[in-house]
Short mmCIF file of C-alpha atoms in Angstrom, two decimals:
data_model
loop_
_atom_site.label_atom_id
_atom_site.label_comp_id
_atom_site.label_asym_id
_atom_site.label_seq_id
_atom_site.Cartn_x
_atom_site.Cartn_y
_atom_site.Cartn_z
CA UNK O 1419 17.93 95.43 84.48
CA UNK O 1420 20.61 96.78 87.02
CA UNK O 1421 23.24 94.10 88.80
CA UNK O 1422 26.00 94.19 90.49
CA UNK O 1423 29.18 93.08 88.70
CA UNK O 1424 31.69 90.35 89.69
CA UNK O 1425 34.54 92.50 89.86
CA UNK O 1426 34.56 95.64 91.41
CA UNK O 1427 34.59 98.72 88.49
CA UNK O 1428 37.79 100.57 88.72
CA UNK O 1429 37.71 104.08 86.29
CA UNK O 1430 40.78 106.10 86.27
CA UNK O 1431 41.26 109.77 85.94
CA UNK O 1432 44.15 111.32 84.56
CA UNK O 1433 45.60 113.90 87.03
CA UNK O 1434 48.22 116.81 87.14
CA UNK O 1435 51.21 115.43 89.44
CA UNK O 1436 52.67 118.55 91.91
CA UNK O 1437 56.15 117.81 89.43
CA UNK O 1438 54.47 119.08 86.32
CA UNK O 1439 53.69 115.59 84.81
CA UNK O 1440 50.18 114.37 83.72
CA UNK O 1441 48.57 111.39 83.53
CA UNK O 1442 46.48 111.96 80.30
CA UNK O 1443 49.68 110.77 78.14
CA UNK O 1444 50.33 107.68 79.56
CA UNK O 1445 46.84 106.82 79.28
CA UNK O 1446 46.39 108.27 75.84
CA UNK O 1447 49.16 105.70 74.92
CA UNK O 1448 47.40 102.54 76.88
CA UNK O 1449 44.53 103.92 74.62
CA UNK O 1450 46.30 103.53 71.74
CA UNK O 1451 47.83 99.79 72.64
CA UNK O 1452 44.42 98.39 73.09
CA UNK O 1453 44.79 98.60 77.01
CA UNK O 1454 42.48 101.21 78.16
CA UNK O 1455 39.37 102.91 76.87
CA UNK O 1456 37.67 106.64 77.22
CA UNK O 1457 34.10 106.64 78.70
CA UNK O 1458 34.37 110.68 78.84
CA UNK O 1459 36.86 113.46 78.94
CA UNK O 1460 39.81 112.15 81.22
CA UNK O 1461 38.39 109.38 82.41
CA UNK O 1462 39.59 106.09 81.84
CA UNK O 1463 38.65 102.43 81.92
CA UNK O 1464 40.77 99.10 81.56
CA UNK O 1465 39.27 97.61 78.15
CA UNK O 1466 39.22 93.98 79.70
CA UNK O 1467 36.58 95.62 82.28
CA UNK O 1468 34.54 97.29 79.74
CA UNK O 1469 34.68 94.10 77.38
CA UNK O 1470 33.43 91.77 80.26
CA UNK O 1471 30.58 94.18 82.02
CA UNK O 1472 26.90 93.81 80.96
CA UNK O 1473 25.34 96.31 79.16
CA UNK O 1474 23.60 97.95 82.36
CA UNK O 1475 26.76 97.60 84.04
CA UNK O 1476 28.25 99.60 81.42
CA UNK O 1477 25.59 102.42 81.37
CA UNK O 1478 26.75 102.41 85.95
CA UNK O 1479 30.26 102.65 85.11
CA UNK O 1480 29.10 105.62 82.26
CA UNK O 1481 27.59 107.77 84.52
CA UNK O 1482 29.53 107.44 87.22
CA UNK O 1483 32.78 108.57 84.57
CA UNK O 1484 30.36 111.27 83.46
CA UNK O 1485 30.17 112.39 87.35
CA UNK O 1486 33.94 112.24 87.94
CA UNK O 1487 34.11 114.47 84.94
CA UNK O 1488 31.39 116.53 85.94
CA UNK O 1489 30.84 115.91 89.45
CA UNK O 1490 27.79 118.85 89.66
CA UNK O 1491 25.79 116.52 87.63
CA UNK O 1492 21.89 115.84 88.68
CA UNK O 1493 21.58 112.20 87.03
CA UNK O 1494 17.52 111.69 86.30
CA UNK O 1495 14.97 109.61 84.76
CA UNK O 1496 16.18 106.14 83.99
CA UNK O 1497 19.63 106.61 84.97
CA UNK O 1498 18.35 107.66 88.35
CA UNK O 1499 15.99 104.73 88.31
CA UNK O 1500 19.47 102.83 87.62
CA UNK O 1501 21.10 104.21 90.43
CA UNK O 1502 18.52 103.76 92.75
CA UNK O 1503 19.22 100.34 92.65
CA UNK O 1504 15.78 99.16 90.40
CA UNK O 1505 15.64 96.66 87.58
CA UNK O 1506 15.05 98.31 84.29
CA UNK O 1507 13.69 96.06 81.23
CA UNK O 1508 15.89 97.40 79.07
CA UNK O 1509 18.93 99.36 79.88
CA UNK O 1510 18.85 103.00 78.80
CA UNK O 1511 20.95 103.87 75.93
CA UNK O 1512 21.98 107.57 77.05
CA UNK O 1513 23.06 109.21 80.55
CA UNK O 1514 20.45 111.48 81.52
CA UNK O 1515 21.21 114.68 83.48
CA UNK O 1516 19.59 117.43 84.41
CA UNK O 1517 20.34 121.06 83.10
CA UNK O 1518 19.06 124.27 83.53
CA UNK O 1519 20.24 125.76 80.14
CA UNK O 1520 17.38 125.19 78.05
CA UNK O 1521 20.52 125.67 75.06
CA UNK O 1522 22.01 122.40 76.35
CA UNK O 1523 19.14 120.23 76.38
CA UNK O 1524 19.18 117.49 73.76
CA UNK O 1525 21.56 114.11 73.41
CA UNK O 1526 25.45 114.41 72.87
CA UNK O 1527 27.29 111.40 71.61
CA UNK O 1528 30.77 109.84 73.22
CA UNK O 1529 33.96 110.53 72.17
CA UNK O 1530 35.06 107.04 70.42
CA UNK O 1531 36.32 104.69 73.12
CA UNK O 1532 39.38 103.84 70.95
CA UNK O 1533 40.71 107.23 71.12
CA UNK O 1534 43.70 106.79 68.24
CA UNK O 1535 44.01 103.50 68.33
CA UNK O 1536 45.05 102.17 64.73
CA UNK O 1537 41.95 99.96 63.38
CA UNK O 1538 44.87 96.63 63.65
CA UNK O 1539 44.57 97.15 67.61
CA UNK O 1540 40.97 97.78 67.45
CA UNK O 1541 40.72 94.22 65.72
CA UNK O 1542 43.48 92.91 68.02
CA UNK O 1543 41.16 93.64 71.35
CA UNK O 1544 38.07 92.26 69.99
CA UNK O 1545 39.66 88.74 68.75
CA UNK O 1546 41.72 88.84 71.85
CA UNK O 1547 39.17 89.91 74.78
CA UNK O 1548 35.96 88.09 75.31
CA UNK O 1549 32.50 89.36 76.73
CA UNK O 1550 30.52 87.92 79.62
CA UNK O 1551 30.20 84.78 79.66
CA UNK O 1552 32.35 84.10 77.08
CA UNK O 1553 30.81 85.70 74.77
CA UNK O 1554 33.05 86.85 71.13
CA UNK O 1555 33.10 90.56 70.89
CA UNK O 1556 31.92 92.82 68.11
CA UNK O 1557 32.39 96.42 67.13
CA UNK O 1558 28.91 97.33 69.36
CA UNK O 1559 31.15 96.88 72.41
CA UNK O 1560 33.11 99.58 71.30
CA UNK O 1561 29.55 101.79 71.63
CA UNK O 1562 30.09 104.46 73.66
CA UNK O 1563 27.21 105.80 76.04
CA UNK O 1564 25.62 108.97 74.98
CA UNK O 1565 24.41 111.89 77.10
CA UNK O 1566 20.85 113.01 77.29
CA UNK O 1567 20.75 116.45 78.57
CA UNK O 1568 16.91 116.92 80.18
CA UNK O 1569 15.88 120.47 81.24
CA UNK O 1570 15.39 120.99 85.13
CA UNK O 1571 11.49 121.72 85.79
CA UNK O 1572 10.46 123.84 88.11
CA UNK O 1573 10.46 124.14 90.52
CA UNK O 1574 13.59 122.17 90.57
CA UNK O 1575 13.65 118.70 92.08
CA UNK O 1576 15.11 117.36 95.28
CA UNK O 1577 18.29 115.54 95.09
CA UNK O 1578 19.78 112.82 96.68
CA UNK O 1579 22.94 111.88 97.39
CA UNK O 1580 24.31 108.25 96.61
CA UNK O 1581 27.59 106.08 96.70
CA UNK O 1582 28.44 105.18 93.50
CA UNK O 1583 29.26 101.61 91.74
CA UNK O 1584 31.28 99.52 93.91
CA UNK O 1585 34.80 100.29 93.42
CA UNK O 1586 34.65 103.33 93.05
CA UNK O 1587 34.29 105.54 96.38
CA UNK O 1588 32.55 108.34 94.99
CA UNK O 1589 29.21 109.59 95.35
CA UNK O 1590 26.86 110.46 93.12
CA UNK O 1591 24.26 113.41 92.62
CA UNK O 1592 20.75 111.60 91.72
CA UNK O 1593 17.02 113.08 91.86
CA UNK O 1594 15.13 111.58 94.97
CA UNK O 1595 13.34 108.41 94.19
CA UNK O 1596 9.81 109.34 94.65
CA UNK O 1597 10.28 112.13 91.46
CA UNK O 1598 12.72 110.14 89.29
CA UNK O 1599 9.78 107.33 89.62
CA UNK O 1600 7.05 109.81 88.15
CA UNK O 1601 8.82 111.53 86.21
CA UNK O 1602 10.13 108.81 84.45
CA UNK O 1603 7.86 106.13 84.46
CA UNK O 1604 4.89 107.69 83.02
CA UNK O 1605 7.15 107.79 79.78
CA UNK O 1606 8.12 104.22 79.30
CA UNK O 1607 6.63 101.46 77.37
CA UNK O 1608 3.16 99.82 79.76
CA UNK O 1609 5.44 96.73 80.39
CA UNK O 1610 8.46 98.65 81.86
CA UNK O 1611 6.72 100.93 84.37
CA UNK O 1612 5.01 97.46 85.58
CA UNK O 1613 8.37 95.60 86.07
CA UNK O 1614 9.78 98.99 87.95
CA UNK O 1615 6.40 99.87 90.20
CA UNK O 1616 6.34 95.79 91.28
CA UNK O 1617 9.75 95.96 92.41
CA UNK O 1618 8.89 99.07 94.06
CA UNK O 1619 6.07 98.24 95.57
CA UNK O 1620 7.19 94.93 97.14
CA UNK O 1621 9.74 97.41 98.59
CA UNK O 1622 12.58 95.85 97.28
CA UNK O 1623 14.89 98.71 97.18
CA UNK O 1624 17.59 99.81 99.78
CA UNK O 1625 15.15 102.63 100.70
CA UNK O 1626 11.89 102.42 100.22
CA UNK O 1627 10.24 100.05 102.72
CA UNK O 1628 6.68 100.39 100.21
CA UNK O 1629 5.65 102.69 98.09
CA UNK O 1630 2.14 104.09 97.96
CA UNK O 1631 -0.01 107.01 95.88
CA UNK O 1632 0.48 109.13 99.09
CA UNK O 1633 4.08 109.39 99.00
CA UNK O 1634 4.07 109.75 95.59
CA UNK O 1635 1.36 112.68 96.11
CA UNK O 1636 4.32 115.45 95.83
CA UNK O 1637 5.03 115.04 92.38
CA UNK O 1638 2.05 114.12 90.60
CA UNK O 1639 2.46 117.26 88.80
CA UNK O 1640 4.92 115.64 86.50
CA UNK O 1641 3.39 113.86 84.50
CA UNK O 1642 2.55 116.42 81.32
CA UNK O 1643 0.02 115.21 79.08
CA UNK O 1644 -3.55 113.40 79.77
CA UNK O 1645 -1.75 109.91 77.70
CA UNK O 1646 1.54 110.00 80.46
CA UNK O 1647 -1.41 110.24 83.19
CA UNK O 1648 -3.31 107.24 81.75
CA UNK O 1649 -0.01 105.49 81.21
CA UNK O 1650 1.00 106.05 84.78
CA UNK O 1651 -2.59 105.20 86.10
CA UNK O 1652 -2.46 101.87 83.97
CA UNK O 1653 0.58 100.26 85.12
CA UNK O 1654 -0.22 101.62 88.73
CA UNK O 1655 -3.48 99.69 88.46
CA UNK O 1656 -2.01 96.38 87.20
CA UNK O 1657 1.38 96.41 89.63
CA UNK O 1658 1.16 93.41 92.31
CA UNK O 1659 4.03 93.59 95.12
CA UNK O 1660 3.63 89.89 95.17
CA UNK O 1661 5.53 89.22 91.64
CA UNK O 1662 8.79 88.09 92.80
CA UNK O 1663 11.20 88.84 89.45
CA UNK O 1664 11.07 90.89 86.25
CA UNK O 1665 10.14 88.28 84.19
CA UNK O 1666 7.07 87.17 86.47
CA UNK O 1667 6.37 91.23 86.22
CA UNK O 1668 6.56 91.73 82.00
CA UNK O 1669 4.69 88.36 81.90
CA UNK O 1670 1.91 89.42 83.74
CA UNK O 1671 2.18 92.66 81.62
CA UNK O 1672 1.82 90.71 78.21
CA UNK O 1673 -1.30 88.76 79.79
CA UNK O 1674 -2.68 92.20 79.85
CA UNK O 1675 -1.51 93.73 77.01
CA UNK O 1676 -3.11 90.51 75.62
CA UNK O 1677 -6.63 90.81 77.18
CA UNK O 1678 -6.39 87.68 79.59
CA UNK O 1679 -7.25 86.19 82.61
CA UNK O 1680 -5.21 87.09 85.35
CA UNK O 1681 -3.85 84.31 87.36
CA UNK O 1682 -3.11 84.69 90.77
CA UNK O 1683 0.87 85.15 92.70
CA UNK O 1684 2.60 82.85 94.23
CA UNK O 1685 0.10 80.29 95.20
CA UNK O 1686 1.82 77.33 97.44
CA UNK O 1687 0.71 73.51 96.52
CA UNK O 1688 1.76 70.59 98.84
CA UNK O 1689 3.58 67.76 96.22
CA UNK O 1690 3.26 64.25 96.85
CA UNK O 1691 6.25 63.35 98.50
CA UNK O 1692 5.65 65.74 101.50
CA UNK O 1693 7.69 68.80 99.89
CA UNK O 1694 6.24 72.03 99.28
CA UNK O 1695 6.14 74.22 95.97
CA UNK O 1696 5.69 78.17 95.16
CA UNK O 1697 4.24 78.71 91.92
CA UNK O 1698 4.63 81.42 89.73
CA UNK O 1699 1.08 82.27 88.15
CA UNK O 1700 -1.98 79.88 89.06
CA UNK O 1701 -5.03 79.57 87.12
CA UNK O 1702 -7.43 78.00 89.78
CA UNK O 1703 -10.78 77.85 87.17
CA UNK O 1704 -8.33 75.82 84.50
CA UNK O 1705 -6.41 74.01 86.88
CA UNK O 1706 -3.49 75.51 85.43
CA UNK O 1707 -0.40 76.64 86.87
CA UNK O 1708 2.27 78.54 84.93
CA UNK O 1709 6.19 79.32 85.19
CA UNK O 1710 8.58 81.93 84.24
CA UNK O 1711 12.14 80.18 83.38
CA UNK O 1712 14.43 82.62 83.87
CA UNK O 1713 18.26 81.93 82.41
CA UNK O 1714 19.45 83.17 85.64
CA UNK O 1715 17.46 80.09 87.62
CA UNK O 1716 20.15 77.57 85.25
CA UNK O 1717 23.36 79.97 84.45
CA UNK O 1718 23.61 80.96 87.91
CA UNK O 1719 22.25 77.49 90.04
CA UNK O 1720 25.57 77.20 91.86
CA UNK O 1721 25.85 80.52 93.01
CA UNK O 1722 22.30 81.19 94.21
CA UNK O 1723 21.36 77.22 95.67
CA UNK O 1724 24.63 75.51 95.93
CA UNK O 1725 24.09 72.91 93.02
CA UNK O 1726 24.93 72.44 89.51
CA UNK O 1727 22.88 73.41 86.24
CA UNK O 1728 22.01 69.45 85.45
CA UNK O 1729 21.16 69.14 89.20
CA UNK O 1730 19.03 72.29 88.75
CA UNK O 1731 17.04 71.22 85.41
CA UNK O 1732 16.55 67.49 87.25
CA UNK O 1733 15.09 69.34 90.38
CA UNK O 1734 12.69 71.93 88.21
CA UNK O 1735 11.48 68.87 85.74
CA UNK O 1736 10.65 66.58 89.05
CA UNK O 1737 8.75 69.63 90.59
CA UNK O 1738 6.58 69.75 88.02
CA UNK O 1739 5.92 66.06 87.51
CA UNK O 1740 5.10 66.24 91.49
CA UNK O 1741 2.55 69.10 90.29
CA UNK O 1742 1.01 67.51 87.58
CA UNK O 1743 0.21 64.35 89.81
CA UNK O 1744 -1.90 66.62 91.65
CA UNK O 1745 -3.69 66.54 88.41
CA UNK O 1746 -2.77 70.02 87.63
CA UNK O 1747 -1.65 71.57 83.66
CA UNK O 1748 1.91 72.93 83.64
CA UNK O 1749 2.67 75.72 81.18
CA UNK O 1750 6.51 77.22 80.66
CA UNK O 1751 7.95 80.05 79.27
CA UNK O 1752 11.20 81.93 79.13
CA UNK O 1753 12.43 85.50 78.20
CA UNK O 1754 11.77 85.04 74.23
CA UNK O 1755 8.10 84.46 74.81
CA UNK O 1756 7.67 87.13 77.63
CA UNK O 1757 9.85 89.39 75.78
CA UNK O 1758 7.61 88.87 72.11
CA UNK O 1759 4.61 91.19 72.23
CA UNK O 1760 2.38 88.86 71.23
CA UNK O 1761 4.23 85.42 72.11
CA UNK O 1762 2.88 84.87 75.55
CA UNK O 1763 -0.27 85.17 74.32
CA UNK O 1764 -0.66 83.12 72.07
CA UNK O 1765 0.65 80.44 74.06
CA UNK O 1766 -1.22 80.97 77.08
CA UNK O 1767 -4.36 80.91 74.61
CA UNK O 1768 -3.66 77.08 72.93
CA UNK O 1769 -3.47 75.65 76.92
CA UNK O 1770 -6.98 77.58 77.54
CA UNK O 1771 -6.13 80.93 79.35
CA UNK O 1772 -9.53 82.51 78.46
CA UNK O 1773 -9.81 86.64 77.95
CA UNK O 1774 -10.24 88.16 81.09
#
């Protein structure tokens, strides 16, 4: 999934100065005291922002250090989708650019972020720093990102032209939307194209007002095989606009994957005490309404409403006691069960959900 982070990323090139000096030493040297890390070939990062990013905010701040070292670079397929602005399930473990040199294609791993520093500073930054929340570091945050070089079809495809992360006032080379999205999505897992193609379709994205076949019509040639077109046609056929989050979107993906009974979106019950609720899934022949708990709701309850995480968990658990004195089943689930391939299911099958 792509955010946006709290602080603003801040890369650093090293430069020649018009008096002969260069950068790349100094840096080198903040390398080597535990200061700085190398995302790619003269480009820099302080290690306390690397340390504290999430994972997809690391794989931003990689390709936009792989465009300040390259700056001719075509970023594609889920990288694009990354830069586009849409959530991603899981965030992509290489850069992916486009290339024309059939020679070139194929994945190239990162320089080590540590550069020369001695294995006692390596130790030093991971007992010293801390991750996001809080989180103790280990030796994966010192993972580079790779680059995945993918050859240019033809003929080759539009590009369009982005800002990059905030921060850092550069722009960024990316294929249009409408080709990254089926080029790309037709090769991910059934349950990732769904949580991209909802978001899509319920035009949330800084472009895209709604998406439809027709404007995808241009570039239905790229899908390459009869399985990517029955992949694609799939996920197309099970997207709904009206799922609100990721989570709501894999969920409804496992209920498939699964062989249930679709629930309907959003349905809106009036409570007892006059207030109104939106569910997230609602089973109207089992009476049965279900939620997706998403750690963001709790972690993040200040930020987004204003109140504290108790205050949140006492509003949530008094919503549904207001539901279930409409005389109405209550299911839950979080990220674990949604995430499980077969977790959901299983649940969703002891409360009733018959196959679909």
């Amino acid at each position: 999934m792509t955010t946006t982070p709290a602080d603003p990323m801040r890369l650093i090139r090293s430069r020649l100065h018009v008096d002969g000096s260069h950068t790349t030493s100094s840096l080198s040297q903040a390398v080597r005291r535990g200061e700085m890390l190398r995302l790619r070939r003269s480009v820099y990062v302080p290690a306390s922002q690397w340390f504290q990013a999430y994972p997809w905010d690391r794989h931003l701040m990689a390709a936009a250090a792989h465009a300040l070292w390259r700056p001719d670079s075509v970023f594609c397929r889920e990288t694009a989708l990354a830069l586009h602005g849409l959530p991603l399930l899981r965030t992509p473990r290489v850069v992916h650019v486009r290339t024309a040199r059939r020679q070139q294609v194929g994945r190239r791993s990162p320089a080590p972020l540590t550069g020369a520093a001695s294995d006692a500073v390596v130790r030093q930054m991971l007992s010293r720093e801390r991750g996001p929340e809080g989180r103790r570091l280990t030796a994966h945050d010192l993972n580079g990102v790779s680059t995945r070089r993918v050859l240019t079809p033809e003929p080759s495809l539009d590009v369009e032209v982005l800002g990059g992360p905030p921060g850092l006032g550069q722009v960024l080379r990316v294929e249009l939307l409408e080709a990254a999205v089926m080029d790309t999505l037709p090769r991910l897992r059934f349950d990732e194209a769904v949580v991209v193609l909802d978001a899509l379709r319920a035009g949330r994205h800084r472009r895209l007002t709604e998406l439809s076949q027709d404007s995808l019509g241009q570039w239905e040639h790229l899908p390459t095989s009869r399985m990517a077109t029955q992949r694609w046609t799939l996920a197309w056929e099970v997207s709904d606009p009206a799922a609100e989050s990721p989570g709501e979107s894999l969920s409804r993906a496992r209920m498939v994957e699964a062989g249930l009974l679709l629930p309907e979106l959003q349905k809106v019950f009036d409570l007892p005490d006059g207030s109104r609720a939106r569910v997230d899934f609602w089973w109207p022949e089992l009476g049965l309404v279900g939620e997706f708990d998403g750690k963001m709701k709790y972690t993040r309850a200040r930020e987004l409403s204003g109140v504290d995480v108790a205050q949140a968990v006492f509003e949530e658990k008094v919503r549904e006691d207001q539901l279930r004195a409409l005389g109405l089943g209550v299911v839950r689930w979080c990220w674990p069960e949604a995430s499980h391939p077969t977790s959901l299911g299983r649940l969703l099958r002891e409360v009733g959900v018959p196959e679909g």
